[in-house]
Amino acid sequence: MPRDRLEELKKKATEQSSPTNIPQSKSYPIDSASEPLIDADADFQLFLERCSNLRSSLKSLEEDYDAVVQLHGSLLSTPGADADNSDKLNNHSQMFISKAAQIQNSLRILSDETRNLPSNACGIARAKNEQVRSIYRTFETVMNKFNKEQEEYRDKAKRKIVDYLKIRNMQLSDEEIEDAVSSGNLSELTKGVMLALNEKKALYDDVKSRADELKNLERQMGELAQMFHDLHILVVSQGEIVDHIETSVLNATEYAKKARGNVEEARNLQKRARKMKVCIIIGAIIAVLILLVFFQAAVCHFTPIC
């Protein structure tokens, strides 16, 4: 008769599922001072690469500025309306403003990163902040040059409109010219001029082209004013970061001086402790010798050994 193996199989299954039979995974000690997940050197190298890309963008921005200056000179020296150069000027101006906005956003991100650096990274913070400040200065210089060029071109274009109208014996004040340019109602200025149809149309087109350029300039300068406001806020915040870093450096210097003084004091205490230890040992040896002498004298006095 075959044996009932059910109980035997249950017993083996219980032994295999027992926690004592489960192989323990090898445990590794957790080092509290383990390396950070982000290498500081690699992070700083990446930061420098981003700064290099920003400098390349600034170089492209300066090229757009040079193109705008060249087109301004060409348009002011052209006697009639020049639609091609006007379109090129608008394109370069818009490209300049768009690139400037992108650079400003990138600078804001870099500035926030330098602001959020830990307090124990003073050296890295100073290096990063110096890079950002250098880019800020270059960017601010280019923006100031572009804004100055726009203002000068606006004034020259207005004077040229006035000169065109004066040639036709139309004496107008600056306020009337300003109102006509801002409202776009230039036909009212030229309707009273007794000229041939083609000549009048050419004059109207020329004045209208200058006025359109001025309107675009006013719009672009409004955008620039907002960008300058944001740039000023960024520069102020960057100055606060510099002050914070300088304060941290000064505190670190004071801590280093205190630590040096503590080290000197510890060395002096160590020397005193050594001297005291030597004196105690010598005193103990002398005391032991005296006790031995007294003990020997007592033994010799009370016993006939000596």
PDB file of C-alpha atoms in Angstrom:
ATOM      1  CA  MET A   1       0.000   0.000   0.000  1.00  0.00           C
ATOM      2  CA  PRO A   2       1.553   3.320  -1.028  1.00  0.00           C
ATOM      3  CA  ARG A   3       2.277   5.860   1.682  1.00  0.00           C
ATOM      4  CA  ASP A   4       0.368   9.076   1.974  1.00  0.00           C
ATOM      5  CA  ARG A   5       2.943  11.676   0.897  1.00  0.00           C
ATOM      6  CA  LEU A   6       0.659  14.684   1.493  1.00  0.00           C
ATOM      7  CA  GLU A   7       1.934  15.425   4.982  1.00  0.00           C
ATOM      8  CA  GLU A   8       5.536  15.067   3.849  1.00  0.00           C
ATOM      9  CA  LEU A   9       5.052  17.511   0.934  1.00  0.00           C
ATOM     10  CA  LYS A  10       3.379  20.064   3.226  1.00  0.00           C
ATOM     11  CA  LYS A  11       6.312  19.842   5.617  1.00  0.00           C
ATOM     12  CA  LYS A  12       8.840  20.474   2.830  1.00  0.00           C
ATOM     13  CA  ALA A  13       6.807  23.399   1.485  1.00  0.00           C
ATOM     14  CA  THR A  14       6.723  24.950   4.956  1.00  0.00           C
ATOM     15  CA  GLU A  15      10.486  24.589   5.346  1.00  0.00           C
ATOM     16  CA  GLN A  16      11.155  26.189   1.928  1.00  0.00           C
ATOM     17  CA  SER A  17       8.852  29.140   2.605  1.00  0.00           C
ATOM     18  CA  SER A  18      10.332  29.736   6.049  1.00  0.00           C
ATOM     19  CA  PRO A  19      12.054  33.168   6.440  1.00  0.00           C
ATOM     20  CA  THR A  20      15.154  31.502   7.752  1.00  0.00           C
ATOM     21  CA  ASN A  21      15.662  29.741   4.427  1.00  0.00           C
ATOM     22  CA  ILE A  22      15.358  32.870   2.297  1.00  0.00           C
ATOM     23  CA  PRO A  23      18.803  34.006   1.190  1.00  0.00           C
ATOM     24  CA  GLN A  24      19.565  37.372   2.651  1.00  0.00           C
ATOM     25  CA  SER A  25      20.539  40.089   0.228  1.00  0.00           C
ATOM     26  CA  LYS A  26      23.950  41.514   0.782  1.00  0.00           C
ATOM     27  CA  SER A  27      23.720  44.819   2.633  1.00  0.00           C
ATOM     28  CA  TYR A  28      26.064  47.650   1.896  1.00  0.00           C
ATOM     29  CA  PRO A  29      26.938  50.393   4.353  1.00  0.00           C
ATOM     30  CA  ILE A  30      25.435  53.756   3.509  1.00  0.00           C
ATOM     31  CA  ASP A  31      28.048  56.428   3.437  1.00  0.00           C
ATOM     32  CA  SER A  32      26.630  59.678   4.723  1.00  0.00           C
ATOM     33  CA  ALA A  33      29.412  61.616   3.013  1.00  0.00           C
ATOM     34  CA  SER A  34      28.878  59.994  -0.384  1.00  0.00           C
ATOM     35  CA  GLU A  35      29.602  61.904  -3.550  1.00  0.00           C
ATOM     36  CA  PRO A  36      26.828  64.236  -4.798  1.00  0.00           C
ATOM     37  CA  LEU A  37      24.771  63.181  -7.769  1.00  0.00           C
ATOM     38  CA  ILE A  38      25.946  66.234  -9.765  1.00  0.00           C
ATOM     39  CA  ASP A  39      29.651  66.737 -10.161  1.00  0.00           C
ATOM     40  CA  ALA A  40      30.523  70.321  -9.240  1.00  0.00           C
ATOM     41  CA  ASP A  41      33.248  70.554 -11.898  1.00  0.00           C
ATOM     42  CA  ALA A  42      30.951  69.222 -14.621  1.00  0.00           C
ATOM     43  CA  ASP A  43      28.179  71.591 -13.538  1.00  0.00           C
ATOM     44  CA  PHE A  44      30.528  74.573 -13.656  1.00  0.00           C
ATOM     45  CA  GLN A  45      31.792  73.501 -17.088  1.00  0.00           C
ATOM     46  CA  LEU A  46      28.198  73.351 -18.330  1.00  0.00           C
ATOM     47  CA  PHE A  47      27.598  76.811 -16.879  1.00  0.00           C
ATOM     48  CA  LEU A  48      30.614  78.165 -18.785  1.00  0.00           C
ATOM     49  CA  GLU A  49      29.323  76.620 -22.011  1.00  0.00           C
ATOM     50  CA  ARG A  50      25.985  78.370 -21.526  1.00  0.00           C
ATOM     51  CA  CYS A  51      27.799  81.644 -20.929  1.00  0.00           C
ATOM     52  CA  SER A  52      29.785  81.071 -24.127  1.00  0.00           C
ATOM     53  CA  ASN A  53      26.535  80.544 -26.050  1.00  0.00           C
ATOM     54  CA  LEU A  54      25.194  83.791 -24.622  1.00  0.00           C
ATOM     55  CA  ARG A  55      28.306  85.638 -25.759  1.00  0.00           C
ATOM     56  CA  SER A  56      27.788  84.227 -29.260  1.00  0.00           C
ATOM     57  CA  SER A  57      24.208  85.524 -29.154  1.00  0.00           C
ATOM     58  CA  LEU A  58      25.510  88.929 -28.068  1.00  0.00           C
ATOM     59  CA  LYS A  59      27.870  88.930 -31.035  1.00  0.00           C
ATOM     60  CA  SER A  60      24.921  88.237 -33.348  1.00  0.00           C
ATOM     61  CA  LEU A  61      23.025  91.047 -31.599  1.00  0.00           C
ATOM     62  CA  GLU A  62      25.876  93.459 -32.321  1.00  0.00           C
ATOM     63  CA  GLU A  63      25.802  92.401 -35.984  1.00  0.00           C
ATOM     64  CA  ASP A  64      22.100  93.308 -36.145  1.00  0.00           C
ATOM     65  CA  TYR A  65      22.908  96.632 -34.504  1.00  0.00           C
ATOM     66  CA  ASP A  66      25.595  97.354 -37.112  1.00  0.00           C
ATOM     67  CA  ALA A  67      23.126  96.477 -39.887  1.00  0.00           C
ATOM     68  CA  VAL A  68      20.538  98.853 -38.377  1.00  0.00           C
ATOM     69  CA  VAL A  69      23.100 101.682 -38.209  1.00  0.00           C
ATOM     70  CA  GLN A  70      24.074 101.093 -41.839  1.00  0.00           C
ATOM     71  CA  LEU A  71      20.437 101.056 -42.986  1.00  0.00           C
ATOM     72  CA  HIS A  72      19.708 104.226 -41.030  1.00  0.00           C
ATOM     73  CA  GLY A  73      22.502 106.012 -42.859  1.00  0.00           C
ATOM     74  CA  SER A  74      21.315 104.682 -46.220  1.00  0.00           C
ATOM     75  CA  LEU A  75      17.710 105.726 -45.625  1.00  0.00           C
ATOM     76  CA  LEU A  76      18.663 109.199 -44.453  1.00  0.00           C
ATOM     77  CA  SER A  77      20.872 109.755 -47.495  1.00  0.00           C
ATOM     78  CA  THR A  78      18.268 108.471 -49.986  1.00  0.00           C
ATOM     79  CA  PRO A  79      16.225 111.351 -51.438  1.00  0.00           C
ATOM     80  CA  GLY A  80      13.069 109.349 -52.037  1.00  0.00           C
ATOM     81  CA  ALA A  81      11.186 106.493 -50.449  1.00  0.00           C
ATOM     82  CA  ASP A  82      13.160 103.225 -50.277  1.00  0.00           C
ATOM     83  CA  ALA A  83      10.764 100.381 -49.566  1.00  0.00           C
ATOM     84  CA  ASP A  84      13.420  97.652 -49.700  1.00  0.00           C
ATOM     85  CA  ASN A  85      15.697  99.250 -47.135  1.00  0.00           C
ATOM     86  CA  SER A  86      12.707 100.130 -44.959  1.00  0.00           C
ATOM     87  CA  ASP A  87      11.656  96.472 -44.909  1.00  0.00           C
ATOM     88  CA  LYS A  88      15.232  95.410 -44.137  1.00  0.00           C
ATOM     89  CA  LEU A  89      15.375  97.951 -41.316  1.00  0.00           C
ATOM     90  CA  ASN A  90      12.151  96.684 -39.782  1.00  0.00           C
ATOM     91  CA  ASN A  91      13.337  93.077 -40.050  1.00  0.00           C
ATOM     92  CA  HIS A  92      16.703  93.789 -38.426  1.00  0.00           C
ATOM     93  CA  SER A  93      15.077  95.878 -35.695  1.00  0.00           C
ATOM     94  CA  GLN A  94      12.570  93.143 -34.905  1.00  0.00           C
ATOM     95  CA  MET A  95      15.325  90.522 -34.930  1.00  0.00           C
ATOM     96  CA  PHE A  96      17.356  92.685 -32.562  1.00  0.00           C
ATOM     97  CA  ILE A  97      14.462  93.078 -30.124  1.00  0.00           C
ATOM     98  CA  SER A  98      13.585  89.359 -30.311  1.00  0.00           C
ATOM     99  CA  LYS A  99      17.192  88.267 -29.706  1.00  0.00           C
ATOM    100  CA  ALA A 100      17.543  90.791 -26.896  1.00  0.00           C
ATOM    101  CA  ALA A 101      14.440  89.372 -25.197  1.00  0.00           C
ATOM    102  CA  GLN A 102      15.839  85.831 -25.458  1.00  0.00           C
ATOM    103  CA  ILE A 103      19.200  86.910 -24.045  1.00  0.00           C
ATOM    104  CA  GLN A 104      17.459  88.726 -21.219  1.00  0.00           C
ATOM    105  CA  ASN A 105      15.451  85.614 -20.308  1.00  0.00           C
ATOM    106  CA  SER A 106      18.612  83.489 -20.364  1.00  0.00           C
ATOM    107  CA  LEU A 107      20.383  86.001 -18.141  1.00  0.00           C
ATOM    108  CA  ARG A 108      17.471  85.943 -15.727  1.00  0.00           C
ATOM    109  CA  ILE A 109      17.726  82.139 -15.496  1.00  0.00           C
ATOM    110  CA  LEU A 110      21.486  82.284 -14.891  1.00  0.00           C
ATOM    111  CA  SER A 111      21.010  85.011 -12.303  1.00  0.00           C
ATOM    112  CA  ASP A 112      18.430  82.905 -10.451  1.00  0.00           C
ATOM    113  CA  GLU A 113      20.828  79.945 -10.485  1.00  0.00           C
ATOM    114  CA  THR A 114      23.634  82.008  -8.955  1.00  0.00           C
ATOM    115  CA  ARG A 115      21.221  83.333  -6.343  1.00  0.00           C
ATOM    116  CA  ASN A 116      20.147  79.810  -5.323  1.00  0.00           C
ATOM    117  CA  LEU A 117      23.674  78.438  -4.865  1.00  0.00           C
ATOM    118  CA  PRO A 118      24.385  76.986  -1.387  1.00  0.00           C
ATOM    119  CA  SER A 119      26.254  79.158   1.075  1.00  0.00           C
ATOM    120  CA  ASN A 120      29.214  76.767   1.240  1.00  0.00           C
ATOM    121  CA  ALA A 121      29.971  77.276  -2.473  1.00  0.00           C
ATOM    122  CA  CYS A 122      31.438  80.783  -2.186  1.00  0.00           C
ATOM    123  CA  GLY A 123      34.196  80.212  -4.742  1.00  0.00           C
ATOM    124  CA  ILE A 124      31.882  78.729  -7.365  1.00  0.00           C
ATOM    125  CA  ALA A 125      29.256  81.398  -6.655  1.00  0.00           C
ATOM    126  CA  ARG A 126      31.779  84.204  -7.149  1.00  0.00           C
ATOM    127  CA  ALA A 127      33.069  82.685 -10.401  1.00  0.00           C
ATOM    128  CA  LYS A 128      29.567  82.189 -11.802  1.00  0.00           C
ATOM    129  CA  ASN A 129      28.441  85.615 -10.686  1.00  0.00           C
ATOM    130  CA  GLU A 130      31.470  87.232 -12.333  1.00  0.00           C
ATOM    131  CA  GLN A 131      30.602  85.511 -15.617  1.00  0.00           C
ATOM    132  CA  VAL A 132      26.989  86.710 -15.431  1.00  0.00           C
ATOM    133  CA  ARG A 133      28.048  90.260 -14.547  1.00  0.00           C
ATOM    134  CA  SER A 134      30.417  90.360 -17.532  1.00  0.00           C
ATOM    135  CA  ILE A 135      27.608  89.307 -19.880  1.00  0.00           C
ATOM    136  CA  TYR A 136      25.293  91.841 -18.235  1.00  0.00           C
ATOM    137  CA  ARG A 137      27.747  94.666 -18.907  1.00  0.00           C
ATOM    138  CA  THR A 138      28.157  93.684 -22.565  1.00  0.00           C
ATOM    139  CA  PHE A 139      24.403  93.304 -23.035  1.00  0.00           C
ATOM    140  CA  GLU A 140      23.687  96.640 -21.380  1.00  0.00           C
ATOM    141  CA  THR A 141      26.276  98.364 -23.585  1.00  0.00           C
ATOM    142  CA  VAL A 142      24.726  96.979 -26.782  1.00  0.00           C
ATOM    143  CA  MET A 143      21.217  97.898 -25.635  1.00  0.00           C
ATOM    144  CA  ASN A 144      22.263 101.455 -24.782  1.00  0.00           C
ATOM    145  CA  LYS A 145      23.943 101.852 -28.169  1.00  0.00           C
ATOM    146  CA  PHE A 146      20.862 100.559 -29.989  1.00  0.00           C
ATOM    147  CA  ASN A 147      18.512 102.784 -27.996  1.00  0.00           C
ATOM    148  CA  LYS A 148      20.695 105.835 -28.641  1.00  0.00           C
ATOM    149  CA  GLU A 149      20.828 105.021 -32.354  1.00  0.00           C
ATOM    150  CA  GLN A 150      17.033 104.710 -32.499  1.00  0.00           C
ATOM    151  CA  GLU A 151      16.556 108.069 -30.788  1.00  0.00           C
ATOM    152  CA  GLU A 152      19.056 109.798 -33.079  1.00  0.00           C
ATOM    153  CA  TYR A 153      17.459 108.297 -36.178  1.00  0.00           C
ATOM    154  CA  ARG A 154      14.011 109.364 -35.005  1.00  0.00           C
ATOM    155  CA  ASP A 155      15.165 112.960 -34.555  1.00  0.00           C
ATOM    156  CA  LYS A 156      16.963 112.982 -37.925  1.00  0.00           C
ATOM    157  CA  ALA A 157      13.940 111.497 -39.702  1.00  0.00           C
ATOM    158  CA  LYS A 158      11.658 114.130 -38.194  1.00  0.00           C
ATOM    159  CA  ARG A 159      14.032 116.883 -39.273  1.00  0.00           C
ATOM    160  CA  LYS A 160      14.105 115.439 -42.775  1.00  0.00           C
ATOM    161  CA  ILE A 161      10.309 115.490 -42.982  1.00  0.00           C
ATOM    162  CA  VAL A 162      10.356 119.122 -41.894  1.00  0.00           C
ATOM    163  CA  ASP A 163      13.024 119.907 -44.496  1.00  0.00           C
ATOM    164  CA  TYR A 164      10.963 118.250 -47.239  1.00  0.00           C
ATOM    165  CA  LEU A 165       7.946 120.317 -46.332  1.00  0.00           C
ATOM    166  CA  LYS A 166       9.970 123.519 -46.018  1.00  0.00           C
ATOM    167  CA  ILE A 167      11.283 122.999 -49.537  1.00  0.00           C
ATOM    168  CA  ARG A 168       7.667 123.239 -50.663  1.00  0.00           C
ATOM    169  CA  ASN A 169       7.197 126.416 -48.618  1.00  0.00           C
ATOM    170  CA  MET A 170       5.190 124.667 -45.909  1.00  0.00           C
ATOM    171  CA  GLN A 171       6.090 126.166 -42.545  1.00  0.00           C
ATOM    172  CA  LEU A 172       4.958 123.754 -39.833  1.00  0.00           C
ATOM    173  CA  SER A 173       5.725 123.594 -36.142  1.00  0.00           C
ATOM    174  CA  ASP A 174       7.192 120.562 -34.446  1.00  0.00           C
ATOM    175  CA  GLU A 175       3.856 119.898 -32.728  1.00  0.00           C
ATOM    176  CA  GLU A 176       2.027 119.789 -36.065  1.00  0.00           C
ATOM    177  CA  ILE A 177       4.609 117.413 -37.500  1.00  0.00           C
ATOM    178  CA  GLU A 178       4.375 115.238 -34.368  1.00  0.00           C
ATOM    179  CA  ASP A 179       0.580 115.109 -34.567  1.00  0.00           C
ATOM    180  CA  ALA A 180       0.628 114.274 -38.261  1.00  0.00           C
ATOM    181  CA  VAL A 181       3.165 111.501 -37.780  1.00  0.00           C
ATOM    182  CA  SER A 182       1.380 109.960 -34.794  1.00  0.00           C
ATOM    183  CA  SER A 183      -2.056 110.130 -36.438  1.00  0.00           C
ATOM    184  CA  GLY A 184      -0.871 109.123 -39.918  1.00  0.00           C
ATOM    185  CA  ASN A 185      -2.837 112.016 -41.411  1.00  0.00           C
ATOM    186  CA  LEU A 186      -0.106 113.211 -43.756  1.00  0.00           C
ATOM    187  CA  SER A 187      -2.461 113.903 -46.631  1.00  0.00           C
ATOM    188  CA  GLU A 188      -3.662 116.992 -44.771  1.00  0.00           C
ATOM    189  CA  LEU A 189      -0.123 118.351 -44.831  1.00  0.00           C
ATOM    190  CA  THR A 190       0.373 117.961 -48.561  1.00  0.00           C
ATOM    191  CA  LYS A 191      -3.076 118.581 -50.005  1.00  0.00           C
ATOM    192  CA  GLY A 192      -2.451 122.299 -50.319  1.00  0.00           C
ATOM    193  CA  VAL A 193       0.787 121.959 -52.237  1.00  0.00           C
ATOM    194  CA  MET A 194       0.362 123.060 -55.873  1.00  0.00           C
ATOM    195  CA  LEU A 195       2.548 120.548 -57.684  1.00  0.00           C
ATOM    196  CA  ALA A 196       2.287 118.221 -60.601  1.00  0.00           C
ATOM    197  CA  LEU A 197       0.538 114.957 -59.790  1.00  0.00           C
ATOM    198  CA  ASN A 198       3.622 112.735 -60.046  1.00  0.00           C
ATOM    199  CA  GLU A 199       5.785 115.119 -58.055  1.00  0.00           C
ATOM    200  CA  LYS A 200       3.155 115.465 -55.368  1.00  0.00           C
ATOM    201  CA  LYS A 201       2.714 111.699 -55.177  1.00  0.00           C
ATOM    202  CA  ALA A 202       6.478 111.226 -54.829  1.00  0.00           C
ATOM    203  CA  LEU A 203       6.603 113.804 -52.057  1.00  0.00           C
ATOM    204  CA  TYR A 204       3.661 112.223 -50.277  1.00  0.00           C
ATOM    205  CA  ASP A 205       5.129 108.728 -50.550  1.00  0.00           C
ATOM    206  CA  ASP A 206       8.469 109.939 -49.244  1.00  0.00           C
ATOM    207  CA  VAL A 207       6.976 111.745 -46.273  1.00  0.00           C
ATOM    208  CA  LYS A 208       4.618 108.844 -45.556  1.00  0.00           C
ATOM    209  CA  SER A 209       7.531 106.384 -45.668  1.00  0.00           C
ATOM    210  CA  ARG A 210       9.461 108.474 -43.150  1.00  0.00           C
ATOM    211  CA  ALA A 211       6.388 108.746 -40.952  1.00  0.00           C
ATOM    212  CA  ASP A 212       5.805 104.988 -41.029  1.00  0.00           C
ATOM    213  CA  GLU A 213       9.413 104.463 -40.019  1.00  0.00           C
ATOM    214  CA  LEU A 214       8.920 106.864 -37.136  1.00  0.00           C
ATOM    215  CA  LYS A 215       5.799 105.029 -35.981  1.00  0.00           C
ATOM    216  CA  ASN A 216       7.693 101.741 -36.038  1.00  0.00           C
ATOM    217  CA  LEU A 217      10.495 103.408 -34.119  1.00  0.00           C
ATOM    218  CA  GLU A 218       8.093 104.636 -31.454  1.00  0.00           C
ATOM    219  CA  ARG A 219       6.668 101.137 -31.047  1.00  0.00           C
ATOM    220  CA  GLN A 220      10.114  99.527 -30.896  1.00  0.00           C
ATOM    221  CA  MET A 221      11.353 102.109 -28.423  1.00  0.00           C
ATOM    222  CA  GLY A 222       8.357 101.337 -26.223  1.00  0.00           C
ATOM    223  CA  GLU A 223       9.399  97.680 -26.221  1.00  0.00           C
ATOM    224  CA  LEU A 224      12.969  98.715 -25.485  1.00  0.00           C
ATOM    225  CA  ALA A 225      11.810 100.831 -22.555  1.00  0.00           C
ATOM    226  CA  GLN A 226      10.133  97.778 -21.004  1.00  0.00           C
ATOM    227  CA  MET A 227      13.256  95.691 -21.621  1.00  0.00           C
ATOM    228  CA  PHE A 228      15.431  98.362 -19.996  1.00  0.00           C
ATOM    229  CA  HIS A 229      13.122  98.331 -16.981  1.00  0.00           C
ATOM    230  CA  ASP A 230      13.460  94.550 -16.667  1.00  0.00           C
ATOM    231  CA  LEU A 231      17.205  94.805 -17.226  1.00  0.00           C
ATOM    232  CA  HIS A 232      17.486  97.377 -14.452  1.00  0.00           C
ATOM    233  CA  ILE A 233      15.658  95.035 -12.066  1.00  0.00           C
ATOM    234  CA  LEU A 234      18.022  92.203 -13.014  1.00  0.00           C
ATOM    235  CA  VAL A 235      21.075  94.400 -12.490  1.00  0.00           C
ATOM    236  CA  VAL A 236      19.799  95.461  -9.063  1.00  0.00           C
ATOM    237  CA  SER A 237      19.181  91.840  -8.077  1.00  0.00           C
ATOM    238  CA  GLN A 238      22.623  90.921  -9.384  1.00  0.00           C
ATOM    239  CA  GLY A 239      24.120  93.613  -7.159  1.00  0.00           C
ATOM    240  CA  GLU A 240      22.310  92.121  -4.174  1.00  0.00           C
ATOM    241  CA  ILE A 241      23.815  88.730  -5.029  1.00  0.00           C
ATOM    242  CA  VAL A 242      27.271  90.315  -5.166  1.00  0.00           C
ATOM    243  CA  ASP A 243      26.735  91.937  -1.768  1.00  0.00           C
ATOM    244  CA  HIS A 244      25.591  88.610  -0.331  1.00  0.00           C
ATOM    245  CA  ILE A 245      28.625  86.802  -1.733  1.00  0.00           C
ATOM    246  CA  GLU A 246      30.989  89.495  -0.444  1.00  0.00           C
ATOM    247  CA  THR A 247      29.377  89.237   2.988  1.00  0.00           C
ATOM    248  CA  SER A 248      29.818  85.466   2.908  1.00  0.00           C
ATOM    249  CA  VAL A 249      33.460  85.875   1.912  1.00  0.00           C
ATOM    250  CA  LEU A 250      34.060  88.363   4.732  1.00  0.00           C
ATOM    251  CA  ASN A 251      32.388  86.026   7.210  1.00  0.00           C
ATOM    252  CA  ALA A 252      34.496  83.144   5.921  1.00  0.00           C
ATOM    253  CA  THR A 253      37.617  85.280   6.357  1.00  0.00           C
ATOM    254  CA  GLU A 254      36.659  86.089   9.932  1.00  0.00           C
ATOM    255  CA  TYR A 255      35.954  82.435  10.621  1.00  0.00           C
ATOM    256  CA  ALA A 256      39.352  81.523   9.167  1.00  0.00           C
ATOM    257  CA  LYS A 257      41.072  84.065  11.435  1.00  0.00           C
ATOM    258  CA  LYS A 258      39.203  82.731  14.456  1.00  0.00           C
ATOM    259  CA  ALA A 259      40.081  79.171  13.471  1.00  0.00           C
ATOM    260  CA  ARG A 260      43.745  80.118  13.139  1.00  0.00           C
ATOM    261  CA  GLY A 261      43.656  81.689  16.595  1.00  0.00           C
ATOM    262  CA  ASN A 262      41.957  78.594  18.002  1.00  0.00           C
ATOM    263  CA  VAL A 263      44.621  76.389  16.419  1.00  0.00           C
ATOM    264  CA  GLU A 264      47.398  78.484  17.977  1.00  0.00           C
ATOM    265  CA  GLU A 265      45.662  78.365  21.340  1.00  0.00           C
ATOM    266  CA  ALA A 266      45.232  74.593  21.048  1.00  0.00           C
ATOM    267  CA  ARG A 267      48.934  74.217  20.255  1.00  0.00           C
ATOM    268  CA  ASN A 268      49.863  76.284  23.315  1.00  0.00           C
ATOM    269  CA  LEU A 269      47.537  74.222  25.491  1.00  0.00           C
ATOM    270  CA  GLN A 270      49.061  71.062  24.076  1.00  0.00           C
ATOM    271  CA  LYS A 271      52.560  72.301  24.930  1.00  0.00           C
ATOM    272  CA  ARG A 272      51.436  73.184  28.463  1.00  0.00           C
ATOM    273  CA  ALA A 273      49.836  69.772  28.852  1.00  0.00           C
ATOM    274  CA  ARG A 274      53.047  68.075  27.757  1.00  0.00           C
ATOM    275  CA  LYS A 275      55.111  70.149  30.193  1.00  0.00           C
ATOM    276  CA  MET A 276      52.638  69.417  32.965  1.00  0.00           C
ATOM    277  CA  LYS A 277      52.737  65.723  32.142  1.00  0.00           C
ATOM    278  CA  VAL A 278      56.555  65.695  32.239  1.00  0.00           C
ATOM    279  CA  CYS A 279      56.548  67.570  35.567  1.00  0.00           C
ATOM    280  CA  ILE A 280      54.031  65.126  37.050  1.00  0.00           C
ATOM    281  CA  ILE A 281      56.103  62.144  35.907  1.00  0.00           C
ATOM    282  CA  ILE A 282      59.296  63.654  37.350  1.00  0.00           C
ATOM    283  CA  GLY A 283      57.504  64.479  40.597  1.00  0.00           C
ATOM    284  CA  ALA A 284      56.111  60.954  40.793  1.00  0.00           C
ATOM    285  CA  ILE A 285      59.587  59.469  40.242  1.00  0.00           C
ATOM    286  CA  ILE A 286      61.073  61.702  42.951  1.00  0.00           C
ATOM    287  CA  ALA A 287      58.251  60.772  45.332  1.00  0.00           C
ATOM    288  CA  VAL A 288      58.811  57.077  44.667  1.00  0.00           C
ATOM    289  CA  LEU A 289      62.555  57.454  45.283  1.00  0.00           C
ATOM    290  CA  ILE A 290      61.923  59.305  48.556  1.00  0.00           C
ATOM    291  CA  LEU A 291      59.501  56.610  49.645  1.00  0.00           C
ATOM    292  CA  LEU A 292      62.068  53.943  48.802  1.00  0.00           C
ATOM    293  CA  VAL A 293      64.744  55.760  50.827  1.00  0.00           C
ATOM    294  CA  PHE A 294      62.415  56.096  53.823  1.00  0.00           C
ATOM    295  CA  PHE A 295      61.353  52.478  53.493  1.00  0.00           C
ATOM    296  CA  GLN A 296      64.988  51.317  53.375  1.00  0.00           C
ATOM    297  CA  ALA A 297      65.892  53.485  56.374  1.00  0.00           C
ATOM    298  CA  ALA A 298      62.942  52.118  58.337  1.00  0.00           C
ATOM    299  CA  VAL A 299      63.877  48.555  57.479  1.00  0.00           C
ATOM    300  CA  CYS A 300      67.502  49.134  58.519  1.00  0.00           C
ATOM    301  CA  HIS A 301      66.407  50.791  61.743  1.00  0.00           C
ATOM    302  CA  PHE A 302      64.015  48.117  62.913  1.00  0.00           C
ATOM    303  CA  THR A 303      65.748  45.040  61.566  1.00  0.00           C
ATOM    304  CA  PRO A 304      69.380  43.952  61.779  1.00  0.00           C
ATOM    305  CA  ILE A 305      69.471  43.307  58.010  1.00  0.00           C
ATOM    306  CA  CYS A 306      71.536  46.369  57.191  1.00  0.00           C
TER     307      CYS A 306
END
